[in-house]
PDB file of C-alpha atoms in Angstrom:
ATOM      1  CA  ASN A  50       0.000   0.000   0.000  1.00 59.00           C
ATOM      2  CA  LYS A  51       1.748   3.129  -1.266  1.00 63.00           C
ATOM      3  CA  ASP A  52      -0.451   5.399   0.848  1.00 73.00           C
ATOM      4  CA  ARG A  53       0.418   3.838   4.195  1.00 86.00           C
ATOM      5  CA  LEU A  54       2.525   5.866   6.572  1.00 92.00           C
ATOM      6  CA  ILE A  55       5.672   4.674   8.319  1.00 94.00           C
ATOM      7  CA  LEU A  56       7.005   6.353  11.438  1.00 96.00           C
ATOM      8  CA  ALA A  57      10.714   7.148  11.207  1.00 96.00           C
ATOM      9  CA  GLY A  58      12.900   8.593  13.924  1.00 96.00           C
ATOM     10  CA  ASP A  59      16.416   9.972  14.208  1.00 95.00           C
ATOM     11  CA  ILE A  60      17.417   9.817  17.877  1.00 92.00           C
ATOM     12  CA  GLY A  61      20.526  11.830  18.678  1.00 87.00           C
ATOM     13  CA  GLY A  62      22.228  13.031  21.814  1.00 84.00           C
ATOM     14  CA  THR A  63      20.888  16.579  21.426  1.00 85.00           C
ATOM     15  CA  LYS A  64      17.626  16.264  19.502  1.00 91.00           C
ATOM     16  CA  THR A  65      15.159  13.662  18.278  1.00 94.00           C
ATOM     17  CA  ASN A  66      13.451  14.030  14.910  1.00 96.00           C
ATOM     18  CA  LEU A  67      10.245  12.098  14.219  1.00 97.00           C
ATOM     19  CA  ALA A  68       8.463  11.968  10.883  1.00 97.00           C
ATOM     20  CA  PHE A  69       5.751  10.212   8.910  1.00 96.00           C
ATOM     21  CA  TYR A  70       6.940   8.954   5.539  1.00 94.00           C
ATOM     22  CA  SER A  71       5.015   7.597   2.568  1.00 92.00           C
ATOM     23  CA  HIS A  72       6.348   5.729  -0.455  1.00 89.00           C
ATOM     24  CA  GLY A  73       7.675   7.857  -3.306  1.00 86.00           C
ATOM     25  CA  LYS A  74       8.772   7.043  -6.858  1.00 86.00           C
ATOM     26  CA  THR A  75      12.479   6.916  -6.061  1.00 85.00           C
ATOM     27  CA  ARG A  76      12.691   7.364  -2.292  1.00 88.00           C
ATOM     28  CA  PRO A  77      10.401   7.912   0.720  1.00 90.00           C
ATOM     29  CA  VAL A  78       8.566  11.229   0.974  1.00 91.00           C
ATOM     30  CA  ALA A  79       8.260  13.072   4.297  1.00 93.00           C
ATOM     31  CA  GLN A  80       4.678  14.042   5.149  1.00 94.00           C
ATOM     32  CA  VAL A  81       5.275  15.668   8.532  1.00 95.00           C
ATOM     33  CA  ILE A  82       8.432  16.221  10.595  1.00 96.00           C
ATOM     34  CA  GLU A  83       8.813  17.354  14.209  1.00 97.00           C
ATOM     35  CA  SER A  84      11.962  17.980  16.227  1.00 96.00           C
ATOM     36  CA  TYR A  85      12.261  17.554  20.004  1.00 95.00           C
ATOM     37  CA  SER A  86      15.028  18.118  22.524  1.00 92.00           C
ATOM     38  CA  SER A  87      16.445  14.830  23.772  1.00 90.00           C
ATOM     39  CA  ARG A  88      17.846  16.409  26.928  1.00 86.00           C
ATOM     40  CA  GLY A  89      15.876  16.144  30.150  1.00 82.00           C
ATOM     41  CA  VAL A  90      13.442  13.589  28.678  1.00 87.00           C
ATOM     42  CA  LEU A  91      12.961  10.261  30.441  1.00 85.00           C
ATOM     43  CA  GLY A  92      12.934   8.221  27.254  1.00 89.00           C
ATOM     44  CA  LEU A  93      11.992   7.860  23.602  1.00 93.00           C
ATOM     45  CA  GLU A  94       8.453   6.694  24.377  1.00 94.00           C
ATOM     46  CA  SER A  95       7.456  10.032  25.904  1.00 94.00           C
ATOM     47  CA  ILE A  96       8.642  11.899  22.779  1.00 95.00           C
ATOM     48  CA  VAL A  97       6.678   9.500  20.569  1.00 95.00           C
ATOM     49  CA  GLU A  98       3.556  10.161  22.633  1.00 95.00           C
ATOM     50  CA  GLN A  99       4.012  13.935  22.190  1.00 95.00           C
ATOM     51  CA  PHE A 100       4.314  13.419  18.439  1.00 96.00           C
ATOM     52  CA  PHE A 101       1.095  11.394  18.228  1.00 95.00           C
ATOM     53  CA  GLU A 102      -0.830  13.858  20.374  1.00 95.00           C
ATOM     54  CA  LYS A 103      -0.118  16.440  17.669  1.00 96.00           C
ATOM     55  CA  HIS A 104      -0.341  14.093  14.662  1.00 95.00           C
ATOM     56  CA  PRO A 105      -2.700  11.178  15.450  1.00 94.00           C
ATOM     57  CA  SER A 106      -2.486   8.597  12.654  1.00 92.00           C
ATOM     58  CA  PRO A 107      -2.854   4.829  12.457  1.00 90.00           C
ATOM     59  CA  ILE A 108       0.461   3.130  11.639  1.00 92.00           C
ATOM     60  CA  ASN A 109       1.774  -0.407  11.760  1.00 91.00           C
ATOM     61  CA  GLU A 110       5.492   0.056  11.231  1.00 94.00           C
ATOM     62  CA  ALA A 111       8.241   2.198  12.720  1.00 96.00           C
ATOM     63  CA  CYS A 112      11.996   2.439  12.374  1.00 96.00           C
ATOM     64  CA  PHE A 113      14.249   4.421  14.691  1.00 96.00           C
ATOM     65  CA  ALA A 114      17.855   5.293  13.916  1.00 95.00           C
ATOM     66  CA  ILE A 115      19.603   5.715  17.233  1.00 93.00           C
ATOM     67  CA  ALA A 116      22.998   7.083  18.251  1.00 87.00           C
ATOM     68  CA  GLY A 117      24.676   4.061  19.772  1.00 88.00           C
ATOM     69  CA  PRO A 118      25.292   0.347  19.196  1.00 91.00           C
ATOM     70  CA  VAL A 119      22.128  -1.722  18.653  1.00 93.00           C
ATOM     71  CA  ILE A 120      22.485  -5.252  19.998  1.00 93.00           C
ATOM     72  CA  ASP A 121      19.597  -7.749  19.853  1.00 94.00           C
ATOM     73  CA  GLY A 122      17.082  -4.962  19.292  1.00 94.00           C
ATOM     74  CA  ARG A 123      18.281  -2.891  22.230  1.00 95.00           C
ATOM     75  CA  CYS A 124      20.434   0.212  22.592  1.00 94.00           C
ATOM     76  CA  LYS A 125      21.912   1.937  25.607  1.00 91.00           C
ATOM     77  CA  THR A 126      22.483   5.336  24.075  1.00 88.00           C
ATOM     78  CA  THR A 127      26.013   6.719  24.093  1.00 80.00           C
ATOM     79  CA  ASN A 128      25.264  10.371  24.864  1.00 79.00           C
ATOM     80  CA  LEU A 129      21.902   9.984  26.642  1.00 86.00           C
ATOM     81  CA  PRO A 130      20.826   8.059  29.765  1.00 90.00           C
ATOM     82  CA  TRP A 131      18.313   6.034  27.726  1.00 91.00           C
ATOM     83  CA  ASP A 132      17.754   2.310  27.369  1.00 93.00           C
ATOM     84  CA  VAL A 133      15.687   1.767  24.208  1.00 94.00           C
ATOM     85  CA  SER A 134      14.371  -1.630  23.156  1.00 95.00           C
ATOM     86  CA  GLU A 135      12.237  -2.899  20.292  1.00 95.00           C
ATOM     87  CA  ARG A 136      10.359  -5.229  22.637  1.00 95.00           C
ATOM     88  CA  ARG A 137       9.325  -2.458  25.038  1.00 94.00           C
ATOM     89  CA  ILE A 138       8.210  -0.095  22.251  1.00 94.00           C
ATOM     90  CA  LYS A 139       6.225  -2.844  20.539  1.00 95.00           C
ATOM     91  CA  ARG A 140       4.558  -3.779  23.819  1.00 94.00           C
ATOM     92  CA  ARG A 141       3.572  -0.147  24.434  1.00 94.00           C
ATOM     93  CA  PHE A 142       2.444   0.875  20.936  1.00 94.00           C
ATOM     94  CA  GLY A 143       1.785  -2.408  19.123  1.00 93.00           C
ATOM     95  CA  TRP A 144       3.852  -1.682  15.998  1.00 92.00           C
ATOM     96  CA  ASN A 145       6.349  -3.711  14.054  1.00 93.00           C
ATOM     97  CA  ILE A 146       9.473  -1.860  15.186  1.00 95.00           C
ATOM     98  CA  ARG A 147      13.094  -1.859  14.107  1.00 95.00           C
ATOM     99  CA  LEU A 148      16.012  -0.137  15.820  1.00 95.00           C
ATOM    100  CA  ILE A 149      19.122   0.506  13.745  1.00 95.00           C
ATOM    101  CA  ASN A 150      22.345   2.402  14.338  1.00 93.00           C
ATOM    102  CA  ASP A 151      22.011   6.043  13.276  1.00 91.00           C
ATOM    103  CA  LEU A 152      25.054   6.002  10.998  1.00 92.00           C
ATOM    104  CA  ALA A 153      23.880   2.772   9.369  1.00 92.00           C
ATOM    105  CA  ALA A 154      20.621   4.611   8.618  1.00 93.00           C
ATOM    106  CA  THR A 155      22.499   7.603   7.204  1.00 92.00           C
ATOM    107  CA  ALA A 156      24.611   5.257   5.092  1.00 93.00           C
ATOM    108  CA  LEU A 157      21.492   3.648   3.620  1.00 91.00           C
ATOM    109  CA  GLY A 158      20.419   7.079   2.393  1.00 91.00           C
ATOM    110  CA  ILE A 159      23.637   7.850   0.499  1.00 91.00           C
ATOM    111  CA  PRO A 160      22.775   5.813  -2.656  1.00 88.00           C
ATOM    112  CA  LEU A 161      19.429   7.668  -2.788  1.00 89.00           C
ATOM    113  CA  LEU A 162      21.027  11.123  -3.017  1.00 90.00           C
ATOM    114  CA  TYR A 163      20.669  13.120  -6.210  1.00 89.00           C
ATOM    115  CA  SER A 164      23.803  14.596  -7.781  1.00 87.00           C
ATOM    116  CA  ARG A 165      22.569  18.121  -6.971  1.00 91.00           C
ATOM    117  CA  GLU A 166      22.595  17.156  -3.287  1.00 92.00           C
ATOM    118  CA  LEU A 167      26.310  16.335  -3.308  1.00 89.00           C
ATOM    119  CA  TYR A 168      29.108  18.818  -2.625  1.00 88.00           C
ATOM    120  CA  PRO A 169      32.407  17.472  -3.975  1.00 88.00           C
ATOM    121  CA  LEU A 170      35.554  18.416  -2.078  1.00 86.00           C
ATOM    122  CA  ASN A 171      37.807  17.343  -4.956  1.00 86.00           C
ATOM    123  CA  ARG A 172      37.432  16.258  -8.572  1.00 83.00           C
ATOM    124  CA  VAL A 173      38.206  12.561  -8.199  1.00 82.00           C
ATOM    125  CA  ARG A 174      35.664  10.472 -10.082  1.00 81.00           C
ATOM    126  CA  PRO A 175      33.967   7.951  -7.753  1.00 77.00           C
ATOM    127  CA  LEU A 176      34.268   4.285  -8.646  1.00 81.00           C
ATOM    128  CA  LYS A 177      30.971   2.556  -9.292  1.00 81.00           C
ATOM    129  CA  GLY A 178      30.605  -0.182  -6.714  1.00 86.00           C
ATOM    130  CA  GLY A 179      33.464   1.163  -4.639  1.00 89.00           C
ATOM    131  CA  ASN A 180      33.237   1.115  -0.857  1.00 91.00           C
ATOM    132  CA  ILE A 181      32.098   4.345   0.829  1.00 92.00           C
ATOM    133  CA  ALA A 182      33.253   5.753   4.178  1.00 92.00           C
ATOM    134  CA  LEU A 183      30.920   7.960   6.187  1.00 93.00           C
ATOM    135  CA  VAL A 184      31.919  10.400   8.948  1.00 93.00           C
ATOM    136  CA  ALA A 185      29.268  12.461  10.745  1.00 91.00           C
ATOM    137  CA  PRO A 186      30.316  14.905  13.481  1.00 91.00           C
ATOM    138  CA  GLY A 187      27.474  16.053  15.708  1.00 86.00           C
ATOM    139  CA  THR A 188      26.852  15.604  19.422  1.00 85.00           C
ATOM    140  CA  GLY A 189      29.212  12.656  18.968  1.00 87.00           C
ATOM    141  CA  LEU A 190      31.324  11.425  16.073  1.00 92.00           C
ATOM    142  CA  GLY A 191      29.470   8.830  14.046  1.00 90.00           C
ATOM    143  CA  THR A 192      31.246   6.612  11.530  1.00 92.00           C
ATOM    144  CA  SER A 193      30.100   3.930   9.118  1.00 93.00           C
ATOM    145  CA  VAL A 194      31.148   2.104   5.962  1.00 93.00           C
ATOM    146  CA  LEU A 195      29.128   1.045   2.930  1.00 94.00           C
ATOM    147  CA  ILE A 196      30.360  -2.233   1.400  1.00 94.00           C
ATOM    148  CA  TRP A 197      29.375  -3.152  -2.164  1.00 93.00           C
ATOM    149  CA  HIS A 198      28.049  -6.729  -2.241  1.00 92.00           C
ATOM    150  CA  ASP A 199      25.879  -8.565  -4.776  1.00 91.00           C
ATOM    151  CA  GLY A 200      24.969  -5.399  -6.624  1.00 90.00           C
ATOM    152  CA  LYS A 201      23.990  -3.285  -3.641  1.00 90.00           C
ATOM    153  CA  TYR A 202      25.500  -1.414  -0.713  1.00 92.00           C
ATOM    154  CA  ILE A 203      25.491  -2.977   2.754  1.00 93.00           C
ATOM    155  CA  PRO A 204      25.938  -0.553   5.699  1.00 93.00           C
ATOM    156  CA  ILE A 205      28.408  -1.549   8.399  1.00 91.00           C
ATOM    157  CA  PRO A 206      27.737   0.322  11.679  1.00 87.00           C
ATOM    158  CA  SER A 207      30.717   1.419  13.702  1.00 88.00           C
ATOM    159  CA  GLU A 208      31.577   3.143  16.962  1.00 87.00           C
ATOM    160  CA  GLY A 209      34.881   4.359  15.536  1.00 90.00           C
ATOM    161  CA  GLY A 210      34.469   7.786  17.119  1.00 91.00           C
ATOM    162  CA  HIS A 211      35.510   6.277  20.455  1.00 92.00           C
ATOM    163  CA  VAL A 212      38.977   5.159  19.336  1.00 94.00           C
ATOM    164  CA  ASP A 213      41.963   6.983  20.811  1.00 96.00           C
ATOM    165  CA  PHE A 214      42.862  10.433  19.530  1.00 96.00           C
ATOM    166  CA  ALA A 215      46.434  10.108  18.192  1.00 95.00           C
ATOM    167  CA  PRO A 216      48.239  13.468  18.147  1.00 95.00           C
ATOM    168  CA  THR A 217      50.568  14.015  15.208  1.00 95.00           C
ATOM    169  CA  ASP A 218      52.412  17.216  16.165  1.00 95.00           C
ATOM    170  CA  GLU A 219      53.428  19.183  19.263  1.00 94.00           C
ATOM    171  CA  ALA A 220      50.284  21.343  19.305  1.00 91.00           C
ATOM    172  CA  GLN A 221      48.083  18.236  19.254  1.00 94.00           C
ATOM    173  CA  VAL A 222      50.188  16.613  21.994  1.00 96.00           C
ATOM    174  CA  LEU A 223      49.532  19.623  24.240  1.00 95.00           C
ATOM    175  CA  LEU A 224      45.811  19.434  23.430  1.00 95.00           C
ATOM    176  CA  TRP A 225      45.852  15.695  24.224  1.00 96.00           C
ATOM    177  CA  GLY A 226      47.471  16.416  27.623  1.00 96.00           C
ATOM    178  CA  TYR A 227      44.816  19.011  28.463  1.00 95.00           C
ATOM    179  CA  MET A 228      42.018  16.620  27.468  1.00 95.00           C
ATOM    180  CA  TYR A 229      43.607  13.722  29.363  1.00 96.00           C
ATOM    181  CA  GLU A 230      43.592  15.763  32.565  1.00 95.00           C
ATOM    182  CA  HIS A 231      39.871  16.425  32.146  1.00 92.00           C
ATOM    183  CA  TYR A 232      38.593  13.090  30.773  1.00 92.00           C
ATOM    184  CA  GLY A 233      41.221  10.382  31.209  1.00 92.00           C
ATOM    185  CA  HIS A 234      40.433   8.653  27.933  1.00 93.00           C
ATOM    186  CA  VAL A 235      40.817  11.021  24.971  1.00 96.00           C
ATOM    187  CA  SER A 236      38.800   9.742  22.027  1.00 96.00           C
ATOM    188  CA  ILE A 237      38.499  11.304  18.583  1.00 95.00           C
ATOM    189  CA  GLU A 238      34.914  12.177  19.545  1.00 94.00           C
ATOM    190  CA  ARG A 239      36.257  14.412  22.341  1.00 95.00           C
ATOM    191  CA  ILE A 240      37.857  16.549  19.623  1.00 95.00           C
ATOM    192  CA  VAL A 241      35.836  16.158  16.419  1.00 94.00           C
ATOM    193  CA  SER A 242      32.247  16.898  17.467  1.00 93.00           C
ATOM    194  CA  GLY A 243      30.058  19.729  18.697  1.00 91.00           C
ATOM    195  CA  PRO A 244      31.240  19.319  22.316  1.00 92.00           C
ATOM    196  CA  GLY A 245      34.742  18.828  20.883  1.00 95.00           C
ATOM    197  CA  LEU A 246      34.716  22.382  19.515  1.00 95.00           C
ATOM    198  CA  LEU A 247      33.862  23.606  23.007  1.00 95.00           C
ATOM    199  CA  ASN A 248      36.721  21.514  24.422  1.00 95.00           C
ATOM    200  CA  ILE A 249      39.178  23.079  21.956  1.00 96.00           C
ATOM    201  CA  PHE A 250      37.810  26.543  22.762  1.00 95.00           C
ATOM    202  CA  SER A 251      38.344  25.970  26.493  1.00 95.00           C
ATOM    203  CA  TYR A 252      41.871  24.670  25.881  1.00 95.00           C
ATOM    204  CA  LEU A 253      42.889  27.640  23.725  1.00 94.00           C
ATOM    205  CA  LYS A 254      41.278  30.106  26.137  1.00 93.00           C
ATOM    206  CA  GLU A 255      43.077  28.674  29.176  1.00 91.00           C
ATOM    207  CA  THR A 256      46.481  28.220  27.553  1.00 90.00           C
ATOM    208  CA  GLY A 257      46.622  31.240  25.212  1.00 86.00           C
ATOM    209  CA  ARG A 258      46.414  34.998  25.398  1.00 81.00           C
ATOM    210  CA  ASP A 259      43.096  35.505  23.637  1.00 83.00           C
ATOM    211  CA  GLN A 260      40.346  37.048  25.734  1.00 86.00           C
ATOM    212  CA  VAL A 261      36.670  36.203  25.354  1.00 91.00           C
ATOM    213  CA  PRO A 262      34.809  39.412  24.419  1.00 92.00           C
ATOM    214  CA  ARG A 263      31.635  40.224  26.334  1.00 94.00           C
ATOM    215  CA  TRP A 264      29.381  39.875  23.296  1.00 95.00           C
ATOM    216  CA  LEU A 265      30.675  36.330  22.701  1.00 95.00           C
ATOM    217  CA  ALA A 266      30.206  35.389  26.365  1.00 94.00           C
ATOM    218  CA  ARG A 267      26.614  36.633  26.142  1.00 95.00           C
ATOM    219  CA  ASP A 268      26.004  34.666  22.928  1.00 94.00           C
ATOM    220  CA  MET A 269      27.408  31.519  24.541  1.00 94.00           C
ATOM    221  CA  GLU A 270      24.985  31.949  27.450  1.00 93.00           C
ATOM    222  CA  ARG A 271      21.837  32.669  25.421  1.00 93.00           C
ATOM    223  CA  MET A 272      22.349  29.993  22.742  1.00 91.00           C
ATOM    224  CA  ASP A 273      24.174  26.708  22.331  1.00 90.00           C
ATOM    225  CA  PRO A 274      27.821  27.676  23.014  1.00 93.00           C
ATOM    226  CA  THR A 275      29.129  25.564  20.137  1.00 93.00           C
ATOM    227  CA  ARG A 276      26.820  27.373  17.750  1.00 93.00           C
ATOM    228  CA  ALA A 277      27.983  30.739  19.078  1.00 95.00           C
ATOM    229  CA  ILE A 278      31.640  29.750  18.572  1.00 96.00           C
ATOM    230  CA  THR A 279      30.994  28.441  15.072  1.00 95.00           C
ATOM    231  CA  GLU A 280      29.042  31.511  13.933  1.00 95.00           C
ATOM    232  CA  ALA A 281      31.700  33.875  15.311  1.00 95.00           C
ATOM    233  CA  ALA A 282      34.403  31.899  13.471  1.00 95.00           C
ATOM    234  CA  ILE A 283      32.568  31.771  10.142  1.00 95.00           C
ATOM    235  CA  GLN A 284      31.907  35.514  10.317  1.00 94.00           C
ATOM    236  CA  LYS A 285      35.517  36.098  11.479  1.00 94.00           C
ATOM    237  CA  LYS A 286      34.247  38.142  14.394  1.00 94.00           C
ATOM    238  CA  ASP A 287      36.618  36.659  16.987  1.00 93.00           C
ATOM    239  CA  PRO A 288      40.202  35.383  16.481  1.00 93.00           C
ATOM    240  CA  LEU A 289      39.906  32.750  19.208  1.00 94.00           C
ATOM    241  CA  CYS A 290      36.853  31.207  17.513  1.00 95.00           C
ATOM    242  CA  VAL A 291      38.649  31.266  14.169  1.00 95.00           C
ATOM    243  CA  LYS A 292      41.498  29.291  15.778  1.00 94.00           C
ATOM    244  CA  VAL A 293      39.019  26.730  17.113  1.00 94.00           C
ATOM    245  CA  LEU A 294      37.685  25.940  13.641  1.00 92.00           C
ATOM    246  CA  SER A 295      41.089  25.985  11.991  1.00 86.00           C
TER     247      SER A 295
END
């Protein structure tokens, strides 16, 4: 039935996006999308209930892409205090439910992209059927690989963002030492992510001579501090923020 709706969710450490999708000619078509803060919420089920209070619709199937390893239909989220399971969601809502790793879900969408949706960083021609690596910095650092097999791509989920950060020069060694004092284990995710930008900002502020201007301090209080740092760097409004992104 091409008219039936499927509930899809993208559950991240900062926000959760829920949407109804219908079948399209070449790929699913979003009918309604809502975004919710993941912070301070007891679990995914309460967000789903909020969504259905606003958009009541009969569905039979749901798929949630979740930031963390999914083992036997269950995920203890990496950057949230949630324990999400297919069995518990099915018992509560009665749907056929599938949990998958968020980067595996993102990887599945790559072959569906149109050429106009791609932004090439260099002019190397991609090999048809070649393997594809995926890196997605956000609240954490997601990684995945697409393997070409029997005429189609198979996503391989990974938690590669948690491997050790390996400094390659003196500046990175000093950053590693600062991070080690604060966290013990210094993963790549501690550096290459939204919170990682804030970590680099704190390191440069404490070890350098740059001062944080009052307007930037106010922006970091009234909005997400990583966003404030990024916007100030892109607009070249503050040299410290420019250093963070470089």
